[in-house]
Structures are given as C-alpha cells and as structure tokens.
Amino acid sequence: MPEGHTIHRAARLQNKRFKGKVLRSESPQGRFDSGSSQIDGQELRKIYANGKHLFYEFDSGDFVHVHLGLFGKFRTLSLPTDDPVSENCRWLLTSDTDRLHLAGPTVCEVIDSDQVDAIRRRLGPDPLVKRHREDPVEKMAKRLSRRTIPIGAAILDQKVLAGLGNVYRAEILYLIGLDPFTPSNQVSIQDLSALWSESVRLLTLGERAGRIVTTEPADVGKQRARDLGRYERLYCYKRHGEQCRRCGDTIRTADIDGRNIWWCPTEQT
Ligand SMILES: [Zn+2]
C-alpha cells in the first residue's frame, strides 16, 4: 500500500498540472459516473493530502475524496498522447494539456466540506502537514495512553499517526531504537517525540525522492546517498535473517496484528 509520502507527492505533482484549470471529468469504467459528471466542467481549486487520503476541491465547493487502498494507481500524461484510456479507469480528469488517470482506488467519491472535516478529524497528526507540527506528540500520547497494544501495531493506526505504512513503521522504530512490542502506553514522551521527528524527516525525504530511503550511506559502505543500491536503502524491512547494518546481530521478523514487522533485537529495546 502506498505510504503517506507517495500521497503527498501525488498531490504536489498533480497540483502543478491541474490546479486552477477547468477540467473535463469522466468515469470510463462507469463506477463513478454520477460523481464525475457532478464536477465535470468545473475549475479545480486545489488538491490536498492528509495521511493516505486525497481531497480534490472544486469551484462549486464539492470535493472528490480518493483513497488508493492496496491497488489504486494514478497515471499522469501530457497531451496529446497515443496512450489509450483503459477500461478500468475509475476517474479521468482532462485539461487542455494534461490527463490524470485513476484506476483501482478503494474510495473515489464526491463529498462536501463537512465530510472532509469529519475525515480529517479522525486522523492523527500527519508528519507531512505543516500545521500538524504543533504539539503532535501530546496528541499521540493522548491517543495511546489507554492502549496496551504493541507500539508497532499502534503506529499503523491512522488515528494515532497519519501516513505511516509497513515500511516506514519498521524503519522508524529501528532508527529510534524502540522495541516494536513495547506496550503503547509504556512508550515514553522522549521516544514518542523521537518517533515524530524521525517520521517528519524520513517522510519529507521520501516525498522529495519518490521512494523510501532510510539508510545513512556510511552504514552500507557508501559515500553518497545517490550511490545506494536497491537493497541498501533500508535497515530492516524484509531483511530477516540478514545482519544488522550497524551492530551485526540478525534482523528478526514477527507478526504484529496481522502484518509483519522487522527489527534488530540488540538495538531495539
Ligand atoms: Zn542492530
């Protein structure tokens, strides 16, 4: 599933192409027929990202809410193009210069601003939303204070922290040296604060690069970040049985709440 950096990057790049333009809106697949025709011919004011949700605000005050889920995919193209529109295209947005093609999302619906606010209120602080950077640690601590589930499970809950997925949760817990099985209500404020600042740092890097890179080049014997090979970009995600890049211990894996986590038993305590 795409993590928050992918969603924010999509919003930023799509804004460059479509913001402020009058757009043709269609649903070639048919499953978004009434919604897409409701906003056809309107001007797109702006696209916002929050956690793994996208909101397209149109002139009329209507919003299109998109959640990619596991299989959703965007494709943007400059026009003219020979590329055919595929039959499974749920939502097709076209300007005079560009085309946005969305297939396979979990959610694609027209909603109003009250519904947008309701979705946003349910989400925890998002490391990539600047105004969320005021007292996020306090908000997280509040939502964790009565929970005993492992912190590794809690930070995938979008109500606690919005935007993390399976790769970032393993890497961030590794970088702050926290055992993923620590009960959520026993995580110190210092650790929560480190968790937040590492999330901001890494998701910001991921948003810019369009991929997840968490390793320091020196830890894999390289000098510069751009020299990192494909298998050198992460510390522990999917590296079970391999040596920890920093201490040499064996990276372990286990199931937490139905999804695998990876960690270094020496450094994460
Ligand atoms: Zn280690």
PDB file of C-alpha atoms and ligand atoms in Angstrom:
ATOM      1  CA  MET A   1       0.000   0.000   0.000  1.00  0.00           C
ATOM      2  CA  PRO A   2       1.333   3.482  -0.804  1.00  0.00           C
ATOM      3  CA  GLU A   3       2.524   5.300   2.317  1.00  0.00           C
ATOM      4  CA  GLY A   4       1.935   8.977   3.102  1.00  0.00           C
ATOM      5  CA  HIS A   5       4.936  10.284   1.159  1.00  0.00           C
ATOM      6  CA  THR A   6       3.502   8.856  -2.094  1.00  0.00           C
ATOM      7  CA  ILE A   7       0.132  10.504  -1.494  1.00  0.00           C
ATOM      8  CA  HIS A   8       1.625  13.908  -0.684  1.00  0.00           C
ATOM      9  CA  ARG A   9       3.927  13.671  -3.671  1.00  0.00           C
ATOM     10  CA  ALA A  10       0.959  12.832  -5.921  1.00  0.00           C
ATOM     11  CA  ALA A  11      -0.911  15.901  -4.604  1.00  0.00           C
ATOM     12  CA  ARG A  12       2.087  18.178  -5.181  1.00  0.00           C
ATOM     13  CA  LEU A  13       2.793  16.942  -8.713  1.00  0.00           C
ATOM     14  CA  GLN A  14      -0.879  16.850  -9.718  1.00  0.00           C
ATOM     15  CA  ASN A  15      -1.389  20.415  -8.407  1.00  0.00           C
ATOM     16  CA  LYS A  16       1.380  21.549 -10.766  1.00  0.00           C
ATOM     17  CA  ARG A  17      -0.531  20.197 -13.734  1.00  0.00           C
ATOM     18  CA  PHE A  18      -4.184  20.682 -12.832  1.00  0.00           C
ATOM     19  CA  LYS A  19      -4.622  23.367 -10.154  1.00  0.00           C
ATOM     20  CA  GLY A  20      -6.611  26.378 -11.319  1.00  0.00           C
ATOM     21  CA  LYS A  21      -7.734  24.691 -14.522  1.00  0.00           C
ATOM     22  CA  VAL A  22     -11.192  23.930 -15.851  1.00  0.00           C
ATOM     23  CA  LEU A  23     -11.382  20.164 -16.193  1.00  0.00           C
ATOM     24  CA  ARG A  24     -13.321  17.552 -18.024  1.00  0.00           C
ATOM     25  CA  SER A  25     -14.326  14.799 -15.580  1.00  0.00           C
ATOM     26  CA  GLU A  26     -15.442  11.336 -16.660  1.00  0.00           C
ATOM     27  CA  SER A  27     -15.627   7.747 -15.475  1.00  0.00           C
ATOM     28  CA  PRO A  28     -14.765   5.456 -18.417  1.00  0.00           C
ATOM     29  CA  GLN A  29     -15.335   2.405 -16.213  1.00  0.00           C
ATOM     30  CA  GLY A  30     -18.754   3.753 -15.192  1.00  0.00           C
ATOM     31  CA  ARG A  31     -18.475   3.182 -11.440  1.00  0.00           C
ATOM     32  CA  PHE A  32     -18.008   6.887 -10.748  1.00  0.00           C
ATOM     33  CA  ASP A  33     -20.477   8.137 -13.365  1.00  0.00           C
ATOM     34  CA  SER A  34     -22.715  10.348 -11.276  1.00  0.00           C
ATOM     35  CA  GLY A  35     -19.880  11.740  -9.152  1.00  0.00           C
ATOM     36  CA  SER A  36     -17.646  12.512 -12.090  1.00  0.00           C
ATOM     37  CA  SER A  37     -20.429  14.244 -14.041  1.00  0.00           C
ATOM     38  CA  GLN A  38     -21.287  16.355 -10.968  1.00  0.00           C
ATOM     39  CA  ILE A  39     -17.916  18.084 -11.203  1.00  0.00           C
ATOM     40  CA  ASP A  40     -17.450  17.974 -14.974  1.00  0.00           C
ATOM     41  CA  GLY A  41     -16.516  21.373 -16.375  1.00  0.00           C
ATOM     42  CA  GLN A  42     -15.536  22.877 -13.028  1.00  0.00           C
ATOM     43  CA  GLU A  43     -12.302  24.541 -12.038  1.00  0.00           C
ATOM     44  CA  LEU A  44     -10.038  22.585  -9.686  1.00  0.00           C
ATOM     45  CA  ARG A  45      -9.094  24.879  -6.811  1.00  0.00           C
ATOM     46  CA  LYS A  46      -6.510  22.666  -5.150  1.00  0.00           C
ATOM     47  CA  ILE A  47      -5.592  19.106  -4.187  1.00  0.00           C
ATOM     48  CA  TYR A  48      -4.870  18.398  -0.521  1.00  0.00           C
ATOM     49  CA  ALA A  49      -3.306  15.320   1.031  1.00  0.00           C
ATOM     50  CA  ASN A  50      -3.850  14.160   4.585  1.00  0.00           C
ATOM     51  CA  GLY A  51      -2.429  10.823   5.680  1.00  0.00           C
ATOM     52  CA  LYS A  52      -3.342   8.423   2.888  1.00  0.00           C
ATOM     53  CA  HIS A  53      -6.366  10.483   1.776  1.00  0.00           C
ATOM     54  CA  LEU A  54      -6.561  12.936  -1.128  1.00  0.00           C
ATOM     55  CA  PHE A  55      -9.124  15.709  -1.470  1.00  0.00           C
ATOM     56  CA  TYR A  56      -9.737  17.496  -4.784  1.00  0.00           C
ATOM     57  CA  GLU A  57     -11.511  20.786  -4.137  1.00  0.00           C
ATOM     58  CA  PHE A  58     -13.631  22.163  -6.978  1.00  0.00           C
ATOM     59  CA  ASP A  59     -15.166  25.569  -7.663  1.00  0.00           C
ATOM     60  CA  SER A  60     -18.651  24.514  -6.552  1.00  0.00           C
ATOM     61  CA  GLY A  61     -17.327  23.596  -3.093  1.00  0.00           C
ATOM     62  CA  ASP A  62     -17.577  19.888  -3.900  1.00  0.00           C
ATOM     63  CA  PHE A  63     -14.633  17.663  -3.086  1.00  0.00           C
ATOM     64  CA  VAL A  64     -13.565  14.390  -4.629  1.00  0.00           C
ATOM     65  CA  HIS A  65     -12.213  12.107  -1.912  1.00  0.00           C
ATOM     66  CA  VAL A  66      -9.735   9.457  -3.069  1.00  0.00           C
ATOM     67  CA  HIS A  67      -8.081   6.655  -1.101  1.00  0.00           C
ATOM     68  CA  LEU A  68      -5.861   4.383  -3.177  1.00  0.00           C
ATOM     69  CA  GLY A  69      -6.030   1.408  -0.809  1.00  0.00           C
ATOM     70  CA  LEU A  70      -3.938  -1.578  -1.851  1.00  0.00           C
ATOM     71  CA  PHE A  71      -4.395  -1.457  -5.611  1.00  0.00           C
ATOM     72  CA  GLY A  72      -5.179   2.120  -6.577  1.00  0.00           C
ATOM     73  CA  LYS A  73      -2.893   3.778  -9.118  1.00  0.00           C
ATOM     74  CA  PHE A  74      -2.540   7.184 -10.740  1.00  0.00           C
ATOM     75  CA  ARG A  75      -1.085   7.878 -14.121  1.00  0.00           C
ATOM     76  CA  THR A  76      -0.461  11.415 -15.378  1.00  0.00           C
ATOM     77  CA  LEU A  77       0.236  12.134 -19.012  1.00  0.00           C
ATOM     78  CA  SER A  78       0.933  15.200 -21.120  1.00  0.00           C
ATOM     79  CA  LEU A  79      -1.380  15.676 -24.083  1.00  0.00           C
ATOM     80  CA  PRO A  80      -1.530  14.851 -26.888  1.00  0.00           C
ATOM     81  CA  THR A  81      -0.823  11.179 -26.269  1.00  0.00           C
ATOM     82  CA  ASP A  82      -1.391   7.903 -28.089  1.00  0.00           C
ATOM     83  CA  ASP A  83      -1.833   6.153 -24.776  1.00  0.00           C
ATOM     84  CA  PRO A  84      -5.356   4.679 -24.686  1.00  0.00           C
ATOM     85  CA  VAL A  85      -7.634   5.185 -21.685  1.00  0.00           C
ATOM     86  CA  SER A  86      -8.023   1.801 -20.054  1.00  0.00           C
ATOM     87  CA  GLU A  87     -11.418   0.255 -19.375  1.00  0.00           C
ATOM     88  CA  ASN A  88     -10.781   0.076 -15.656  1.00  0.00           C
ATOM     89  CA  CYS A  89     -10.243   3.845 -15.365  1.00  0.00           C
ATOM     90  CA  ARG A  90     -12.486   4.912 -12.496  1.00  0.00           C
ATOM     91  CA  TRP A  91     -11.850   8.627 -12.861  1.00  0.00           C
ATOM     92  CA  LEU A  92     -10.420  10.510 -15.811  1.00  0.00           C
ATOM     93  CA  LEU A  93      -9.585  14.199 -15.448  1.00  0.00           C
ATOM     94  CA  THR A  94      -8.505  16.098 -18.530  1.00  0.00           C
ATOM     95  CA  SER A  95      -7.246  19.635 -19.047  1.00  0.00           C
ATOM     96  CA  ASP A  96      -6.194  21.048 -22.396  1.00  0.00           C
ATOM     97  CA  THR A  97      -2.618  19.963 -21.674  1.00  0.00           C
ATOM     98  CA  ASP A  98      -2.746  17.001 -19.274  1.00  0.00           C
ATOM     99  CA  ARG A  99      -4.588  13.875 -18.311  1.00  0.00           C
ATOM    100  CA  LEU A 100      -4.985  12.184 -14.924  1.00  0.00           C
ATOM    101  CA  HIS A 101      -5.978   8.534 -14.919  1.00  0.00           C
ATOM    102  CA  LEU A 102      -7.074   6.815 -11.709  1.00  0.00           C
ATOM    103  CA  ALA A 103      -7.683   3.056 -11.531  1.00  0.00           C
ATOM    104  CA  GLY A 104      -8.466   0.650  -8.693  1.00  0.00           C
ATOM    105  CA  PRO A 105      -8.964   3.016  -5.731  1.00  0.00           C
ATOM    106  CA  THR A 106     -10.702   1.858  -2.570  1.00  0.00           C
ATOM    107  CA  VAL A 107     -12.542   5.189  -2.353  1.00  0.00           C
ATOM    108  CA  CYS A 108     -13.471   7.683  -5.083  1.00  0.00           C
ATOM    109  CA  GLU A 109     -16.493   9.768  -4.124  1.00  0.00           C
ATOM    110  CA  VAL A 110     -17.887  13.300  -4.151  1.00  0.00           C
ATOM    111  CA  ILE A 111     -18.285  14.751  -0.655  1.00  0.00           C
ATOM    112  CA  ASP A 112     -18.827  18.198   0.897  1.00  0.00           C
ATOM    113  CA  SER A 113     -16.560  20.214   3.169  1.00  0.00           C
ATOM    114  CA  ASP A 114     -18.239  18.921   6.355  1.00  0.00           C
ATOM    115  CA  GLN A 115     -17.448  15.376   5.317  1.00  0.00           C
ATOM    116  CA  VAL A 116     -13.853  16.379   4.540  1.00  0.00           C
ATOM    117  CA  ASP A 117     -13.551  17.863   8.036  1.00  0.00           C
ATOM    118  CA  ALA A 118     -15.013  14.719   9.602  1.00  0.00           C
ATOM    119  CA  ILE A 119     -12.423  12.524   7.854  1.00  0.00           C
ATOM    120  CA  ARG A 120      -9.600  14.847   8.851  1.00  0.00           C
ATOM    121  CA  ARG A 121     -10.699  14.977  12.475  1.00  0.00           C
ATOM    122  CA  ARG A 122     -10.488  11.204  12.739  1.00  0.00           C
ATOM    123  CA  LEU A 123      -6.875  11.200  11.554  1.00  0.00           C
ATOM    124  CA  GLY A 124      -3.885  11.582  13.833  1.00  0.00           C
ATOM    125  CA  PRO A 125      -1.156  14.151  13.128  1.00  0.00           C
ATOM    126  CA  ASP A 126       0.408  13.835   9.672  1.00  0.00           C
ATOM    127  CA  PRO A 127       4.204  14.384   9.551  1.00  0.00           C
ATOM    128  CA  LEU A 128       3.851  15.998   6.112  1.00  0.00           C
ATOM    129  CA  VAL A 129       1.206  18.562   7.047  1.00  0.00           C
ATOM    130  CA  LYS A 130       2.992  21.646   8.389  1.00  0.00           C
ATOM    131  CA  ARG A 131       0.245  22.849  10.720  1.00  0.00           C
ATOM    132  CA  HIS A 132       0.172  19.405  12.367  1.00  0.00           C
ATOM    133  CA  ARG A 133       3.634  20.079  13.718  1.00  0.00           C
ATOM    134  CA  GLU A 134       2.208  21.900  16.733  1.00  0.00           C
ATOM    135  CA  ASP A 135       2.040  19.574  19.751  1.00  0.00           C
ATOM    136  CA  PRO A 136       1.715  16.329  17.725  1.00  0.00           C
ATOM    137  CA  VAL A 137       3.454  14.369  20.492  1.00  0.00           C
ATOM    138  CA  GLU A 138       0.836  15.392  23.013  1.00  0.00           C
ATOM    139  CA  LYS A 139      -1.932  14.282  20.635  1.00  0.00           C
ATOM    140  CA  MET A 140      -0.256  10.944  20.018  1.00  0.00           C
ATOM    141  CA  ALA A 141       0.359  10.376  23.735  1.00  0.00           C
ATOM    142  CA  LYS A 142      -3.304  11.073  24.438  1.00  0.00           C
ATOM    143  CA  ARG A 143      -4.473   8.550  21.870  1.00  0.00           C
ATOM    144  CA  LEU A 144      -2.036   5.915  23.187  1.00  0.00           C
ATOM    145  CA  SER A 145      -2.478   6.489  26.887  1.00  0.00           C
ATOM    146  CA  ARG A 146      -5.037   3.744  27.477  1.00  0.00           C
ATOM    147  CA  ARG A 147      -3.842   1.297  24.861  1.00  0.00           C
ATOM    148  CA  THR A 148      -1.732  -1.735  25.611  1.00  0.00           C
ATOM    149  CA  ILE A 149      -1.323  -2.986  22.024  1.00  0.00           C
ATOM    150  CA  PRO A 150       2.306  -3.034  20.816  1.00  0.00           C
ATOM    151  CA  ILE A 151       3.562   0.334  19.590  1.00  0.00           C
ATOM    152  CA  GLY A 152       4.436  -1.394  16.299  1.00  0.00           C
ATOM    153  CA  ALA A 153       0.720  -2.010  15.736  1.00  0.00           C
ATOM    154  CA  ALA A 154      -0.481   1.320  17.121  1.00  0.00           C
ATOM    155  CA  ILE A 155       1.509   3.497  14.725  1.00  0.00           C
ATOM    156  CA  LEU A 156      -0.166   1.869  11.724  1.00  0.00           C
ATOM    157  CA  ASP A 157      -3.466   3.079  13.158  1.00  0.00           C
ATOM    158  CA  GLN A 158      -4.145   6.239  11.132  1.00  0.00           C
ATOM    159  CA  LYS A 159      -5.945   7.762  14.128  1.00  0.00           C
ATOM    160  CA  VAL A 160      -2.633   7.767  16.033  1.00  0.00           C
ATOM    161  CA  LEU A 161      -0.279   8.883  13.267  1.00  0.00           C
ATOM    162  CA  ALA A 162      -1.464   9.534   9.714  1.00  0.00           C
ATOM    163  CA  GLY A 163       0.610   8.343   6.787  1.00  0.00           C
ATOM    164  CA  LEU A 164       2.860   5.551   8.045  1.00  0.00           C
ATOM    165  CA  GLY A 165       2.722   2.154   6.374  1.00  0.00           C
ATOM    166  CA  ASN A 166       4.596  -1.081   6.900  1.00  0.00           C
ATOM    167  CA  VAL A 167       7.987   0.049   5.564  1.00  0.00           C
ATOM    168  CA  TYR A 168       8.233   3.293   7.495  1.00  0.00           C
ATOM    169  CA  ARG A 169       6.993   1.802  10.764  1.00  0.00           C
ATOM    170  CA  ALA A 170       9.767  -0.816  10.797  1.00  0.00           C
ATOM    171  CA  GLU A 171      12.461   1.646   9.752  1.00  0.00           C
ATOM    172  CA  ILE A 172      11.434   4.421  12.133  1.00  0.00           C
ATOM    173  CA  LEU A 173      11.231   2.110  15.158  1.00  0.00           C
ATOM    174  CA  TYR A 174      14.669   0.807  14.229  1.00  0.00           C
ATOM    175  CA  LEU A 175      16.138   4.304  13.952  1.00  0.00           C
ATOM    176  CA  ILE A 176      14.826   5.382  17.335  1.00  0.00           C
ATOM    177  CA  GLY A 177      15.878   2.069  18.923  1.00  0.00           C
ATOM    178  CA  LEU A 178      12.423   1.127  20.174  1.00  0.00           C
ATOM    179  CA  ASP A 179      11.231  -2.486  20.569  1.00  0.00           C
ATOM    180  CA  PRO A 180       8.091  -2.795  18.380  1.00  0.00           C
ATOM    181  CA  PHE A 181       6.441  -4.940  21.066  1.00  0.00           C
ATOM    182  CA  THR A 182       6.571  -2.216  23.738  1.00  0.00           C
ATOM    183  CA  PRO A 183       3.013  -1.663  25.011  1.00  0.00           C
ATOM    184  CA  SER A 184       1.800   1.664  23.587  1.00  0.00           C
ATOM    185  CA  ASN A 185       1.016   3.213  26.969  1.00  0.00           C
ATOM    186  CA  GLN A 186       4.548   2.497  28.188  1.00  0.00           C
ATOM    187  CA  VAL A 187       6.315   4.419  25.433  1.00  0.00           C
ATOM    188  CA  SER A 188       7.996   7.472  26.947  1.00  0.00           C
ATOM    189  CA  ILE A 189       7.346  11.024  25.767  1.00  0.00           C
ATOM    190  CA  GLN A 190      11.013  11.168  24.664  1.00  0.00           C
ATOM    191  CA  ASP A 191      10.513   8.125  22.447  1.00  0.00           C
ATOM    192  CA  LEU A 192       7.263   9.493  21.027  1.00  0.00           C
ATOM    193  CA  SER A 193       8.985  12.748  20.315  1.00  0.00           C
ATOM    194  CA  ALA A 194      11.834  10.910  18.519  1.00  0.00           C
ATOM    195  CA  LEU A 195       9.259   8.863  16.615  1.00  0.00           C
ATOM    196  CA  TRP A 196       7.569  12.030  15.426  1.00  0.00           C
ATOM    197  CA  SER A 197      10.756  13.828  14.388  1.00  0.00           C
ATOM    198  CA  GLU A 198      12.084  10.791  12.527  1.00  0.00           C
ATOM    199  CA  SER A 199       8.711  10.492  10.769  1.00  0.00           C
ATOM    200  CA  VAL A 200       8.883  14.130   9.661  1.00  0.00           C
ATOM    201  CA  ARG A 201      12.485  13.764   8.489  1.00  0.00           C
ATOM    202  CA  LEU A 202      12.048  10.485   6.608  1.00  0.00           C
ATOM    203  CA  LEU A 203       8.662  11.135   5.028  1.00  0.00           C
ATOM    204  CA  THR A 204       9.910  14.531   3.827  1.00  0.00           C
ATOM    205  CA  LEU A 205      12.896  12.825   2.178  1.00  0.00           C
ATOM    206  CA  GLY A 206      10.588  10.155   0.732  1.00  0.00           C
ATOM    207  CA  GLU A 207       8.174  12.748  -0.653  1.00  0.00           C
ATOM    208  CA  ARG A 208      11.005  14.513  -2.480  1.00  0.00           C
ATOM    209  CA  ALA A 209      12.685  11.371  -3.775  1.00  0.00           C
ATOM    210  CA  GLY A 210       9.535   9.424  -4.609  1.00  0.00           C
ATOM    211  CA  ARG A 211      10.873   6.388  -2.762  1.00  0.00           C
ATOM    212  CA  ILE A 212      11.751   5.263   0.728  1.00  0.00           C
ATOM    213  CA  VAL A 213      15.394   5.583   1.719  1.00  0.00           C
ATOM    214  CA  THR A 214      16.313   5.423   5.391  1.00  0.00           C
ATOM    215  CA  THR A 215      19.967   4.324   5.472  1.00  0.00           C
ATOM    216  CA  GLU A 216      22.961   6.530   6.042  1.00  0.00           C
ATOM    217  CA  PRO A 217      25.389   5.833   3.169  1.00  0.00           C
ATOM    218  CA  ALA A 218      28.254   5.100   5.629  1.00  0.00           C
ATOM    219  CA  ASP A 219      26.243   2.237   7.170  1.00  0.00           C
ATOM    220  CA  VAL A 220      26.321   0.367   3.858  1.00  0.00           C
ATOM    221  CA  GLY A 221      29.882   1.335   2.982  1.00  0.00           C
ATOM    222  CA  LYS A 222      28.954   4.102   0.545  1.00  0.00           C
ATOM    223  CA  GLN A 223      29.895   7.759   0.486  1.00  0.00           C
ATOM    224  CA  ARG A 224      26.876   9.396  -1.079  1.00  0.00           C
ATOM    225  CA  ALA A 225      23.144   8.742  -0.919  1.00  0.00           C
ATOM    226  CA  ARG A 226      22.923   8.503  -4.683  1.00  0.00           C
ATOM    227  CA  ASP A 227      25.353   5.551  -4.658  1.00  0.00           C
ATOM    228  CA  LEU A 228      22.915   3.413  -2.666  1.00  0.00           C
ATOM    229  CA  GLY A 229      21.830   0.260  -4.469  1.00  0.00           C
ATOM    230  CA  ARG A 230      18.299  -1.065  -4.414  1.00  0.00           C
ATOM    231  CA  TYR A 231      18.944  -3.413  -1.491  1.00  0.00           C
ATOM    232  CA  GLU A 232      20.887  -0.869   0.513  1.00  0.00           C
ATOM    233  CA  ARG A 233      18.130   1.657   1.139  1.00  0.00           C
ATOM    234  CA  LEU A 234      16.580   0.138   4.259  1.00  0.00           C
ATOM    235  CA  TYR A 235      17.803  -1.065   7.659  1.00  0.00           C
ATOM    236  CA  CYS A 236      15.417  -3.865   8.478  1.00  0.00           C
ATOM    237  CA  TYR A 237      12.250  -4.063   6.344  1.00  0.00           C
ATOM    238  CA  LYS A 238      12.189  -7.573   4.782  1.00  0.00           C
ATOM    239  CA  ARG A 239      15.801  -8.209   5.892  1.00  0.00           C
ATOM    240  CA  HIS A 240      15.033 -11.058   8.352  1.00  0.00           C
ATOM    241  CA  GLY A 241      17.934 -13.466   8.710  1.00  0.00           C
ATOM    242  CA  GLU A 242      20.394 -10.850   7.443  1.00  0.00           C
ATOM    243  CA  GLN A 243      22.913  -8.941   9.534  1.00  0.00           C
ATOM    244  CA  CYS A 244      22.001  -5.625  11.098  1.00  0.00           C
ATOM    245  CA  ARG A 245      23.881  -2.910   9.197  1.00  0.00           C
ATOM    246  CA  ARG A 246      25.004  -1.277  12.425  1.00  0.00           C
ATOM    247  CA  CYS A 247      25.587  -3.972  15.055  1.00  0.00           C
ATOM    248  CA  GLY A 248      25.790  -7.230  13.085  1.00  0.00           C
ATOM    249  CA  ASP A 249      23.031  -9.014  15.010  1.00  0.00           C
ATOM    250  CA  THR A 250      20.437 -10.947  12.994  1.00  0.00           C
ATOM    251  CA  ILE A 251      17.348  -8.992  11.922  1.00  0.00           C
ATOM    252  CA  ARG A 252      14.187 -10.711  13.113  1.00  0.00           C
ATOM    253  CA  THR A 253      10.609 -10.735  11.934  1.00  0.00           C
ATOM    254  CA  ALA A 254       7.267 -11.492  13.564  1.00  0.00           C
ATOM    255  CA  ASP A 255       3.599 -10.890  13.060  1.00  0.00           C
ATOM    256  CA  ILE A 256       2.087  -7.905  14.826  1.00  0.00           C
ATOM    257  CA  ASP A 257      -1.648  -7.546  14.413  1.00  0.00           C
ATOM    258  CA  GLY A 258      -1.694  -9.484  11.147  1.00  0.00           C
ATOM    259  CA  ARG A 259       1.229  -7.737   9.467  1.00  0.00           C
ATOM    260  CA  ASN A 260       4.926  -8.491   9.621  1.00  0.00           C
ATOM    261  CA  ILE A 261       7.422  -6.291  11.363  1.00  0.00           C
ATOM    262  CA  TRP A 262      11.218  -6.481  11.201  1.00  0.00           C
ATOM    263  CA  TRP A 263      13.636  -5.351  13.907  1.00  0.00           C
ATOM    264  CA  CYS A 264      17.091  -5.628  15.436  1.00  0.00           C
ATOM    265  CA  PRO A 265      16.854  -7.347  18.842  1.00  0.00           C
ATOM    266  CA  THR A 266      20.112  -5.770  20.068  1.00  0.00           C
ATOM    267  CA  GLU A 267      19.395  -2.139  19.335  1.00  0.00           C
ATOM    268  CA  GLN A 268      15.635  -2.045  19.779  1.00  0.00           C
ATOM    269  CA  THR A 269      14.870  -2.450  23.433  1.00  0.00           C
TER     270      THR A 269
HETATM  271 ZN    ZN B   1      21.491  -3.817  15.219  1.00  0.00          ZN
END
